[in-house]
C-alpha positions as semicolon CSV with decimal commas, in nm:
position;residue;x (nm);y (nm);z (nm)
1;X;5,524;-2,260;4,930
2;X;5,667;-1,982;4,716
3;X;5,984;-1,963;4,906
4;X;6,042;-2,351;4,919
5;X;6,014;-2,384;4,538
6;X;6,296;-2,562;4,402
7;X;6,351;-2,351;4,083
8;X;6,264;-2,024;3,935
9;X;6,035;-2,202;3,699
10;X;5,841;-2,339;3,997
11;X;5,816;-1,998;4,157
12;X;5,692;-1,861;3,827
13;X;5,433;-2,128;3,802
14;X;5,316;-2,051;4,159
15;X;5,293;-1,682;4,093
16;X;5,089;-1,735;3,768
17;X;4,847;-1,972;3,945
18;X;4,771;-1,717;4,211
19;X;4,730;-1,439;3,962
20;X;4,475;-1,659;3,772
21;X;4,291;-1,769;4,070
22;X;4,252;-1,413;4,211
23;X;4,214;-1,225;3,878
24;X;4,504;-0,991;3,933
25;X;4,834;-0,924;3,765
26;X;5,161;-1,129;3,847
27;X;5,325;-0,798;3,966
28;X;5,043;-0,769;4,222
29;X;5,107;-1,123;4,353
30;X;5,484;-1,061;4,375
31;X;5,412;-0,731;4,580
32;X;5,178;-0,914;4,811
33;X;5,428;-1,192;4,877
34;X;5,694;-0,935;4,956
35;X;5,461;-0,768;5,204
36;X;5,396;-1,116;5,359
37;X;5,766;-1,148;5,403
38;X;5,784;-0,804;5,568
39;X;5,508;-0,882;5,805
40;X;5,234;-0,683;5,645
41;X;4,887;-0,839;5,693
42;X;4,625;-0,778;5,427
43;X;4,367;-0,988;5,240
44;X;4,382;-1,027;4,863
45;X;4,070;-0,925;4,690
46;X;4,018;-1,017;4,325
47;X;4,054;-0,703;4,112
48;X;4,170;-0,494;4,400
49;X;4,490;-0,289;4,357
50;X;4,559;-0,234;4,723
51;X;4,459;0,142;4,704
52;X;4,155;0,250;4,910
53;X;3,868;0,387;4,693
54;X;3,749;0,745;4,788
55;X;3,391;0,815;4,749
56;X;3,318;1,110;4,517
57;X;3,144;1,412;4,674
58;X;2,818;1,535;4,527
59;X;2,981;1,838;4,372
60;X;3,254;1,628;4,217
61;X;2,974;1,402;4,066
62;X;2,787;1,700;3,926
63;X;3,113;1,845;3,779
64;X;3,194;1,504;3,620
65;X;2,840;1,482;3,474
66;X;2,874;1,831;3,336
67;X;3,205;1,740;3,174
68;X;3,043;1,428;3,023
69;X;2,756;1,637;2,873
70;X;3,009;1,854;2,710
71;X;3,189;1,560;2,558
72;X;2,860;1,406;2,453
73;X;2,758;1,726;2,282
74;X;3,086;1,745;2,081
75;X;3,070;1,372;2,000
76;X;2,702;1,401;1,882
77;X;2,781;1,714;1,679
78;X;2,940;1,516;1,398
79;X;2,609;1,354;1,303
80;X;2,323;1,493;1,100
81;X;2,005;1,375;1,247
82;X;2,067;1,008;1,305
83;X;2,293;0,966;0,998
84;X;2,677;0,981;0,976
85;X;2,937;0,936;1,236
86;X;2,985;1,109;1,559
87;X;3,311;1,274;1,666
88;X;3,550;1,011;1,824
89;X;3,590;1,020;2,200
90;X;3,952;1,111;2,180
91;X;3,880;1,404;1,952
92;X;3,608;1,521;2,164
93;X;3,824;1,518;2,478
94;X;4,098;1,708;2,287
95;X;3,854;1,973;2,149
96;X;3,691;2,004;2,504
97;X;4,031;2,052;2,669
98;X;4,154;2,311;2,413
99;X;3,826;2,511;2,457
100;X;3,887;2,517;2,827
101;X;3,543;2,321;2,888
102;X;3,709;2,032;3,083
103;X;4,034;2,012;3,272
104;X;4,336;1,903;3,066
105;X;4,447;1,551;3,131
106;X;4,163;1,447;3,362
107;X;3,991;1,209;3,134
108;X;4,113;0,921;2,917
109;X;3,920;0,785;2,629
110;X;3,816;0,465;2,837
111;X;3,718;0,667;3,131
112;X;3,514;0,889;2,917
113;X;3,340;0,621;2,739
114;X;3,260;0,427;3,069
115;X;3,116;0,747;3,222
116;X;2,901;0,826;2,913
117;X;2,764;0,474;2,917
118;X;2,690;0,499;3,285
119;X;2,505;0,825;3,231
120;X;2,323;0,690;2,940
121;X;2,449;0,975;2,691
122;X;2,685;0,789;2,468
123;X;2,622;0,869;2,106
124;X;2,452;0,531;2,060
125;X;2,223;0,565;2,351
126;X;2,132;0,916;2,261
127;X;2,005;0,808;1,915
128;X;1,811;0,516;2,051
129;X;1,440;0,581;1,967
130;X;1,201;0,597;2,252
131;X;0,921;0,335;2,276
132;X;0,656;0,357;2,012
133;X;0,294;0,418;2,109
134;X;-0,013;0,277;1,943
135;X;-0,255;0,550;1,831
136;X;-0,624;0,452;1,896
137;X;-0,935;0,586;1,729
138;X;-1,277;0,536;1,875
139;X;-1,486;0,513;1,553
140;X;-1,456;0,473;1,170
141;X;-1,325;0,769;0,980
142;X;-1,173;0,926;1,296
143;X;-0,833;0,917;1,155
144;X;-0,689;0,788;0,827
145;X;-0,315;0,697;0,797
146;X;-0,180;0,769;0,445
147;X;0,142;0,685;0,267
148;X;0,273;0,644;-0,071
149;X;0,541;0,407;-0,189
150;X;0,700;0,299;-0,525
151;X;0,592;-0,032;-0,680
152;X;0,881;-0,266;-0,702
153;X;1,013;-0,360;-1,055
154;X;0,699;-0,251;-1,237
155;X;0,718;0,062;-1,469
156;X;0,499;0,243;-1,706
157;X;0,646;0,214;-2,075
158;X;0,553;0,555;-2,218
159;X;0,629;0,468;-2,575
160;X;0,468;0,128;-2,580
161;X;0,185;0,237;-2,328
162;X;0,221;-0,068;-2,123
163;X;0,332;-0,197;-1,800
164;X;0,693;-0,341;-1,807
165;X;0,848;-0,571;-1,548
166;X;1,217;-0,498;-1,490
167;X;1,383;-0,696;-1,217
168;X;1,719;-0,529;-1,309
169;X;1,621;-0,174;-1,207
170;X;1,635;-0,041;-0,846
171;X;1,443;0,269;-0,848
172;X;1,641;0,427;-0,565
173;X;1,980;0,409;-0,742
174;X;2,142;0,659;-0,975
175;X;2,195;0,374;-1,237
176;X;1,828;0,294;-1,210
177;X;1,714;0,645;-1,294
178;X;1,948;0,644;-1,597
179;X;1,785;0,329;-1,720
180;X;1,429;0,468;-1,672
181;X;1,526;0,768;-1,887
182;X;1,692;0,572;-2,158
183;X;1,397;0,339;-2,206
184;X;1,123;0,599;-2,149
185;X;0,990;0,427;-1,833
186;X;0,800;0,588;-1,548
187;X;0,801;0,487;-1,198
188;X;0,462;0,348;-1,053
189;X;0,339;0,459;-0,716
190;X;0,103;0,296;-0,482
191;X;-0,101;0,520;-0,260
192;X;-0,247;0,383;0,060
193;X;-0,521;0,483;0,309
194;X;-0,583;0,294;0,644
195;X;-0,871;0,366;0,860
196;X;-0,715;0,361;1,209
197;X;-1,033;0,231;1,381
198;X;-1,091;-0,081;1,162
199;X;-0,759;-0,121;0,995
200;X;-0,922;-0,177;0,655
201;X;-0,740;-0,008;0,370
202;X;-0,768;0,151;0,020
203;X;-0,496;0,160;-0,234
204;X;-0,460;0,335;-0,588
205;X;-0,185;0,311;-0,844
206;X;-0,042;0,622;-1,016
207;X;0,237;0,681;-1,268
208;X;0,294;1,066;-1,221
209;X;0,473;1,289;-1,449
210;X;0,745;1,532;-1,292
211;X;0,579;1,823;-1,129
212;X;0,878;2,044;-1,043
213;X;1,120;2,230;-1,253
214;X;1,422;2,040;-1,348
215;X;1,282;1,705;-1,224
216;X;1,311;1,397;-1,469
217;X;1,093;1,155;-1,271
218;X;0,756;1,187;-1,114
219;X;0,694;1,128;-0,756
220;X;0,434;1,170;-0,473
221;X;0,235;1,490;-0,554
222;X;-0,074;1,684;-0,450
223;X;-0,278;1,621;-0,767
224;X;-0,257;1,244;-0,717
225;X;-0,344;1,268;-0,351
226;X;-0,649;1,485;-0,432
227;X;-0,767;1,229;-0,687
228;X;-0,705;0,932;-0,441
229;X;-0,871;1,101;-0,150
230;X;-1,166;1,201;-0,362
231;X;-1,206;0,858;-0,467
232;X;-1,184;0,740;-0,102
233;X;-1,439;0,986;0,031
234;X;-1,702;0,950;-0,237
235;X;-1,938;0,637;-0,265
236;X;-1,796;0,342;-0,474
237;X;-1,969;0,175;-0,751
238;X;-1,861;-0,156;-0,591
239;X;-2,008;-0,160;-0,236
240;X;-1,759;-0,428;-0,135
241;X;-1,466;-0,168;-0,146
242;X;-1,444;-0,026;0,206
243;X;-1,397;0,336;0,329
244;X;-1,633;0,632;0,235
245;X;-1,700;0,969;0,382
246;X;-1,497;1,256;0,528
247;X;-1,248;1,167;0,801
248;X;-1,171;1,399;1,096
249;X;-0,803;1,341;1,090
250;X;-0,534;1,249;0,840
251;X;-0,196;1,134;0,942
252;X;0,099;1,163;0,704
253;X;0,480;1,187;0,662
254;X;0,637;1,540;0,714
255;X;0,738;1,539;0,354
256;X;0,403;1,413;0,197
257;X;0,237;1,585;-0,083
258;X;-0,055;1,643;0,163
259;X;0,153;1,929;0,318
260;X;0,135;2,157;0,021
261;X;-0,078;2,487;0,058
262;X;-0,329;2,367;-0,198
263;X;-0,374;2,041;-0,025
264;X;-0,417;2,217;0,310
265;X;-0,666;2,445;0,178
266;X;-0,865;2,152;0,003
267;X;-0,871;1,951;0,315
268;X;-0,937;2,237;0,557
269;X;-1,248;2,339;0,363
270;X;-1,382;1,978;0,407
271;X;-1,316;2,024;0,782
272;X;-1,021;1,765;0,779
273;X;-0,717;1,823;1,003
274;X;-0,386;1,717;0,872
275;X;-0,128;1,596;1,127
276;X;0,241;1,476;1,058
277;X;0,435;1,216;1,268
278;X;0,767;1,326;1,393
279;X;1,065;1,255;1,193
280;X;1,234;0,920;1,276
281;X;0,916;0,801;1,432
282;X;0,762;0,608;1,161
283;X;0,660;0,343;1,388
284;X;0,387;0,557;1,523
285;X;0,227;0,525;1,181
286;X;0,275;0,155;1,181
287;X;-0,076;0,073;1,050
288;X;-0,010;0,208;0,710
289;X;0,342;0,089;0,716
290;X;0,239;-0,271;0,786
291;X;-0,025;-0,262;0,516
292;X;0,238;-0,147;0,259
293;X;0,480;-0,414;0,369
294;X;0,231;-0,683;0,363
295;X;0,124;-0,588;0,021
296;X;0,461;-0,583;-0,124
297;X;0,543;-0,916;0,041
298;X;0,235;-1,108;-0,069
299;X;0,016;-0,978;-0,353
300;X;0,264;-0,736;-0,496
301;X;0,486;-1,028;-0,620
302;X;0,204;-1,212;-0,786
303;X;0,148;-0,977;-1,059
304;X;0,152;-1,152;-1,398
305;X;0,376;-0,940;-1,610
306;X;0,235;-1,104;-1,922
307;X;-0,138;-1,032;-1,848
308;X;-0,128;-0,674;-1,688
309;X;-0,081;-0,400;-1,963
310;X;-0,226;-0,072;-1,840
311;X;-0,257;0,122;-1,532
312;X;-0,639;0,058;-1,521
313;X;-0,576;-0,324;-1,540
314;X;-0,319;-0,293;-1,259
315;X;-0,581;-0,090;-1,046
316;X;-0,856;-0,340;-1,106
317;X;-0,604;-0,619;-1,020
318;X;-0,523;-0,443;-0,685
319;X;-0,889;-0,362;-0,611
320;X;-0,973;-0,735;-0,627
321;X;-0,694;-0,801;-0,382
322;X;-0,794;-0,542;-0,140
323;X;-1,155;-0,657;-0,138
324;X;-1,056;-1,002;-0,056
325;X;-0,777;-0,883;0,200
326;X;-1,012;-0,664;0,397
327;X;-1,277;-0,920;0,426
328;X;-1,038;-1,189;0,524
329;X;-0,891;-0,976;0,805
330;X;-1,228;-0,859;0,922
331;X;-1,144;-0,487;0,874
332;X;-1,437;-0,417;0,641
333;X;-1,689;-0,566;0,872
334;X;-1,551;-0,389;1,170
335;X;-1,577;-0,053;0,953
336;X;-1,937;-0,130;0,868
337;X;-2,025;-0,222;1,217
338;X;-1,868;0,080;1,344
339;X;-2,065;0,312;1,133
340;X;-2,384;0,198;1,280
341;X;-2,313;0,373;1,603
342;X;-2,115;0,639;1,459
343;X;-2,256;0,744;1,126
344;X;-1,994;0,890;0,878
345;X;-1,999;1,235;0,715
346;X;-2,094;1,161;0,360
347;X;-1,927;1,356;0,068
348;X;-2,082;1,457;-0,262
349;X;-1,906;1,549;-0,581
350;X;-2,024;1,902;-0,512
351;X;-1,846;1,912;-0,181
352;X;-1,541;1,811;-0,357
353;X;-1,580;2,077;-0,633
354;X;-1,672;2,344;-0,374
355;X;-1,342;2,265;-0,187
356;X;-1,138;2,270;-0,498
357;X;-1,295;2,565;-0,694
358;X;-1,305;2,901;-0,531
359;X;-1,512;3,207;-0,598
360;X;-1,368;3,560;-0,685
361;X;-1,147;3,708;-0,425
362;X;-1,340;3,941;-0,200
363;X;-1,228;4,236;0,028
364;X;-1,351;4,290;0,379
365;X;-1,525;4,639;0,411
366;X;-1,530;4,878;0,696
367;X;-1,844;4,702;0,841
368;X;-1,670;4,355;0,862
369;X;-1,870;4,249;0,548
370;X;-1,806;4,122;0,191
371;X;-2,026;4,190;-0,110
372;X;-2,155;3,915;-0,331
373;X;-2,397;3,984;-0,609
374;X;-2,456;4,335;-0,488
375;X;-2,559;4,202;-0,143
376;X;-2,359;4,251;0,188
377;X;-2,273;3,945;0,418
378;X;-2,118;3,991;0,749
379;X;-1,801;3,795;0,815
380;X;-1,620;3,887;1,131
381;X;-1,511;4,193;1,346
382;X;-1,160;4,039;1,379
383;X;-1,072;4,098;1,008
384;X;-0,961;4,449;0,951
385;X;-1,096;4,656;0,652
386;X;-0,909;4,584;0,327
387;X;-0,826;4,214;0,411
388;X;-0,848;3,989;0,105
389;X;-1,026;3,662;0,143
390;X;-1,140;3,377;-0,083
391;X;-1,505;3,245;-0,056
392;X;-1,590;2,881;-0,070
393;X;-1,864;2,639;0,034
394;X;-1,769;2,385;0,293
395;X;-1,895;2,011;0,316
396;X;-2,188;2,124;0,527
397;X;-2,308;2,355;0,251
398;X;-2,221;2,673;0,440
399;X;-2,039;2,961;0,273
400;X;-1,705;3,050;0,423
401;X;-1,408;3,277;0,372
402;X;-1,038;3,196;0,416
403;X;-0,782;3,472;0,490
404;X;-0,429;3,469;0,375
405;X;-0,311;3,334;0,709
406;X;-0,533;3,017;0,668
407;X;-0,800;3,120;0,910
408;X;-1,150;3,031;0,810
409;X;-1,477;3,225;0,904
410;X;-1,831;3,124;0,843
411;X;-2,022;3,398;0,643
412;X;-2,333;3,520;0,811
413;X;-2,674;3,535;0,612
414;X;-2,708;3,902;0,732
415;X;-2,518;4,216;0,627
416;X;-2,413;4,538;0,822
417;X;-2,461;4,537;1,196
418;X;-2,703;4,825;1,273
419;X;-2,761;5,046;1,572
420;X;-3,060;5,254;1,691
421;X;-2,955;5,620;1,623
422;X;-3,112;5,749;1,947
423;X;-3,046;5,458;2,197
424;X;-2,731;5,346;2,015
425;X;-2,847;4,983;2,084
426;X;-2,762;4,714;1,835
427;X;-3,056;4,597;1,638
428;X;-3,175;4,229;1,577
429;X;-2,979;4,080;1,881
430;X;-2,654;4,096;1,702
431;X;-2,456;4,254;1,976
432;X;-2,234;3,955;2,008
433;X;-2,103;4,002;1,666
434;X;-1,932;4,327;1,737
435;X;-1,795;4,237;2,083
436;X;-1,490;4,438;2,185
437;X;-1,188;4,218;2,072
438;X;-0,880;4,182;2,266
439;X;-0,676;4,389;2,014
440;X;-0,937;4,676;2,053
441;X;-0,895;4,657;2,434
442;X;-0,510;4,667;2,395
443;X;-0,543;4,977;2,172
444;X;-0,754;5,155;2,438
445;X;-0,495;5,064;2,711
446;X;-0,197;5,201;2,504
447;X;-0,401;5,511;2,446
448;X;-0,440;5,556;2,825
449;X;-0,072;5,479;2,887
450;X;0,008;5,735;2,624
451;X;-0,177;5,997;2,789
452;X;0,006;5,925;3,129
453;X;0,344;5,951;2,946
454;X;0,242;6,295;2,810
455;X;0,164;6,415;3,167
456;X;0,528;6,313;3,275
457;X;0,691;6,512;3,008
458;X;0,809;6,869;3,078
459;X;0,701;7,147;2,843
460;X;1,040;7,244;2,745
461;X;1,096;6,886;2,606
462;X;0,860;6,975;2,321
463;X;1,136;7,204;2,167
464;X;1,326;6,974;1,949
465;X;1,683;7,066;1,842
466;X;1,679;7,165;1,464
467;X;2,051;7,223;1,400
468;X;2,151;6,943;1,172
469;X;2,525;6,870;1,160
470;X;2,545;6,525;0,988
471;X;2,334;6,351;0,723
472;X;2,372;5,978;0,776
473;X;2,406;5,767;0,454
474;X;2,089;5,585;0,343
475;X;2,059;5,219;0,422
476;X;1,905;4,965;0,656
477;X;2,073;4,814;0,966
478;X;2,101;4,438;0,991
479;X;1,906;4,296;1,299
480;X;1,910;4,000;1,497
481;X;1,604;3,951;1,695
482;X;1,626;3,903;2,080
483;X;1,354;3,941;2,336
484;X;1,555;4,190;2,544
485;X;1,532;4,550;2,417
486;X;1,853;4,710;2,283
487;X;2,060;4,887;2,535
488;X;1,992;5,233;2,361
489;X;1,725;5,323;2,121
490;X;1,765;5,675;2,007
491;X;1,543;5,668;1,700
492;X;1,153;5,667;1,677
493;X;1,146;5,417;1,400
494;X;1,371;5,182;1,595
495;X;1,146;5,191;1,895
496;X;0,826;5,125;1,680
497;X;1,005;4,849;1,494
498;X;1,081;4,693;1,838
499;X;0,715;4,701;1,935
500;X;0,621;4,551;1,592
501;X;0,891;4,250;1,627
502;X;0,798;4,173;1,998
503;X;0,416;4,197;1,959
504;X;0,384;4,038;1,595
505;X;0,147;4,310;1,505
506;X;0,169;4,492;1,177
507;X;0,113;4,882;1,130
508;X;-0,235;4,809;0,983
509;X;-0,336;4,597;1,286
510;X;-0,205;4,868;1,532
511;X;-0,373;5,147;1,340
512;X;-0,281;5,500;1,235
513;X;-0,393;5,674;1,550
514;X;-0,193;5,450;1,782
515;X;0,118;5,478;1,567
516;X;0,099;5,865;1,557
517;X;0,065;5,850;1,943
518;X;0,355;5,633;1,985
519;X;0,566;5,850;1,749
520;X;0,486;6,154;1,968
521;X;0,563;5,981;2,290
522;X;0,889;5,826;2,154
523;X;0,994;6,157;2,028
524;X;0,943;6,348;2,356
525;X;1,116;6,056;2,556
526;X;1,411;6,091;2,315
527;X;1,424;6,480;2,365
528;X;1,412;6,435;2,736
529;X;1,643;6,131;2,805
530;X;1,831;6,113;2,463
531;X;1,681;5,769;2,409
532;X;1,364;5,572;2,468
533;X;1,402;5,391;2,812
534;X;1,377;5,021;2,786
535;X;1,094;5,025;3,068
536;X;0,870;5,226;2,847
537;X;0,913;4,989;2,567
538;X;0,857;4,693;2,781
539;X;0,531;4,845;2,930
540;X;0,404;4,926;2,567
541;X;0,485;4,563;2,446
542;X;0,325;4,406;2,763
543;X;0,004;4,611;2,700
544;X;-0,028;4,481;2,340
545;X;0,052;4,114;2,449
546;X;-0,166;4,130;2,746
547;X;0,117;4,051;2,990
548;X;0,293;4,226;3,273
549;X;0,127;4,458;3,515
550;X;-0,028;4,801;3,494
551;X;-0,046;4,993;3,824
């Protein structure tokens, strides 16, 4: 048909028709017709170039995957978290080629993008969040979700002492901040608590002052959280308002005011554990996010700007709505029913005061005790002498102490642990209180190993060279911590510092006796070998960490 065409135009029409039907270029059709004229028999396949495809070997696929991983890392490196733009594929390929990480000229932009998508590691796919999961609680007050958000368009007018409605102000813009300062307006914050079991919730409104130096506007802060949580935990004058008692867990944002040291101390003394959801995974805290969004979309827009003049009026207005909303959705009834089978831990005003107000700082004695009103009270054998602790009373009425590292110990009603001078037996069945701790066991082990080192050292090694030819300048060497010991340690202090860094123990925790023993052993090893062998360092570190083997 092609050869019998009457004109070039007809031939072109035939070629274009075949190209369209088979989904190939017109050049491919021309080549195929010429092959037919030359007697070459081959079937035209749509999209087939005529070149046989070679299956890649396993090693080639692994190499290709490694190259794509390199390109993906370079592309993703241009982003901060999930924000910003990644490096373009062209630039990533160029950078990888110039660094010698991939062969030059092997990949084009389109090839790299196709392979990245096939492997699921393109910049877009890498940043795709994983599926959210619902967090389930088995009973009321098991877990509270908390969050704070700015109330839209409502501000506290400081000069006029009233609530102002300003639809022209966007609180999250720099222009909005300037307007607030110009008109003496304060942002109003809504604090929310959602009980994860029943999904009933509480809310309270605040207009905070700036808390940090240099800040012009108040935001979410520890003081307001303490006030709100105290209100939530104590009994309410209106029994229709849900939630009461001390929760087991509190879930919050990473940057929440609940993460301050003061807040952690306050909640810790009440026996509450604070947990944060992962950055970028707010959907895992969807219960409180849903309540915040629902309030803003529904009741939050019904506030009558001509009838609400103060924060107290605004709080009463919101309280009436949350009573209505919790009953309508059934959350309040579910919370009440759940407390029948799982009674709550009630909080009193004294519990709150005891958690907030601390007694005078005390110091652990050599007997593991503290002195209160000239009376000794045993704390723990794990706290070394001289440790400073703060005394408080927890929600169960028990006196406790908290060390600087955050550990909490219950104070015992008795004082010093006593032994019979003849039998050396511990009196009053208190032997469990002074059990041999792991640290004490490790100290004895290092004492044993140090004696073995001593037996291996020759007597002439005790004669230290006293000729001093060089006085090094004073100063401290910069250090970068790695688990592997330095190739050479030729100073006693460097060896001891390595032991400190790898074990995490301080000089006080190791003790003067062990330190002197280590100094003596390290000194002899340096005299004998010119350095402290790394094997000796590893052996000592393993003893303190309870790892490795001891033959």
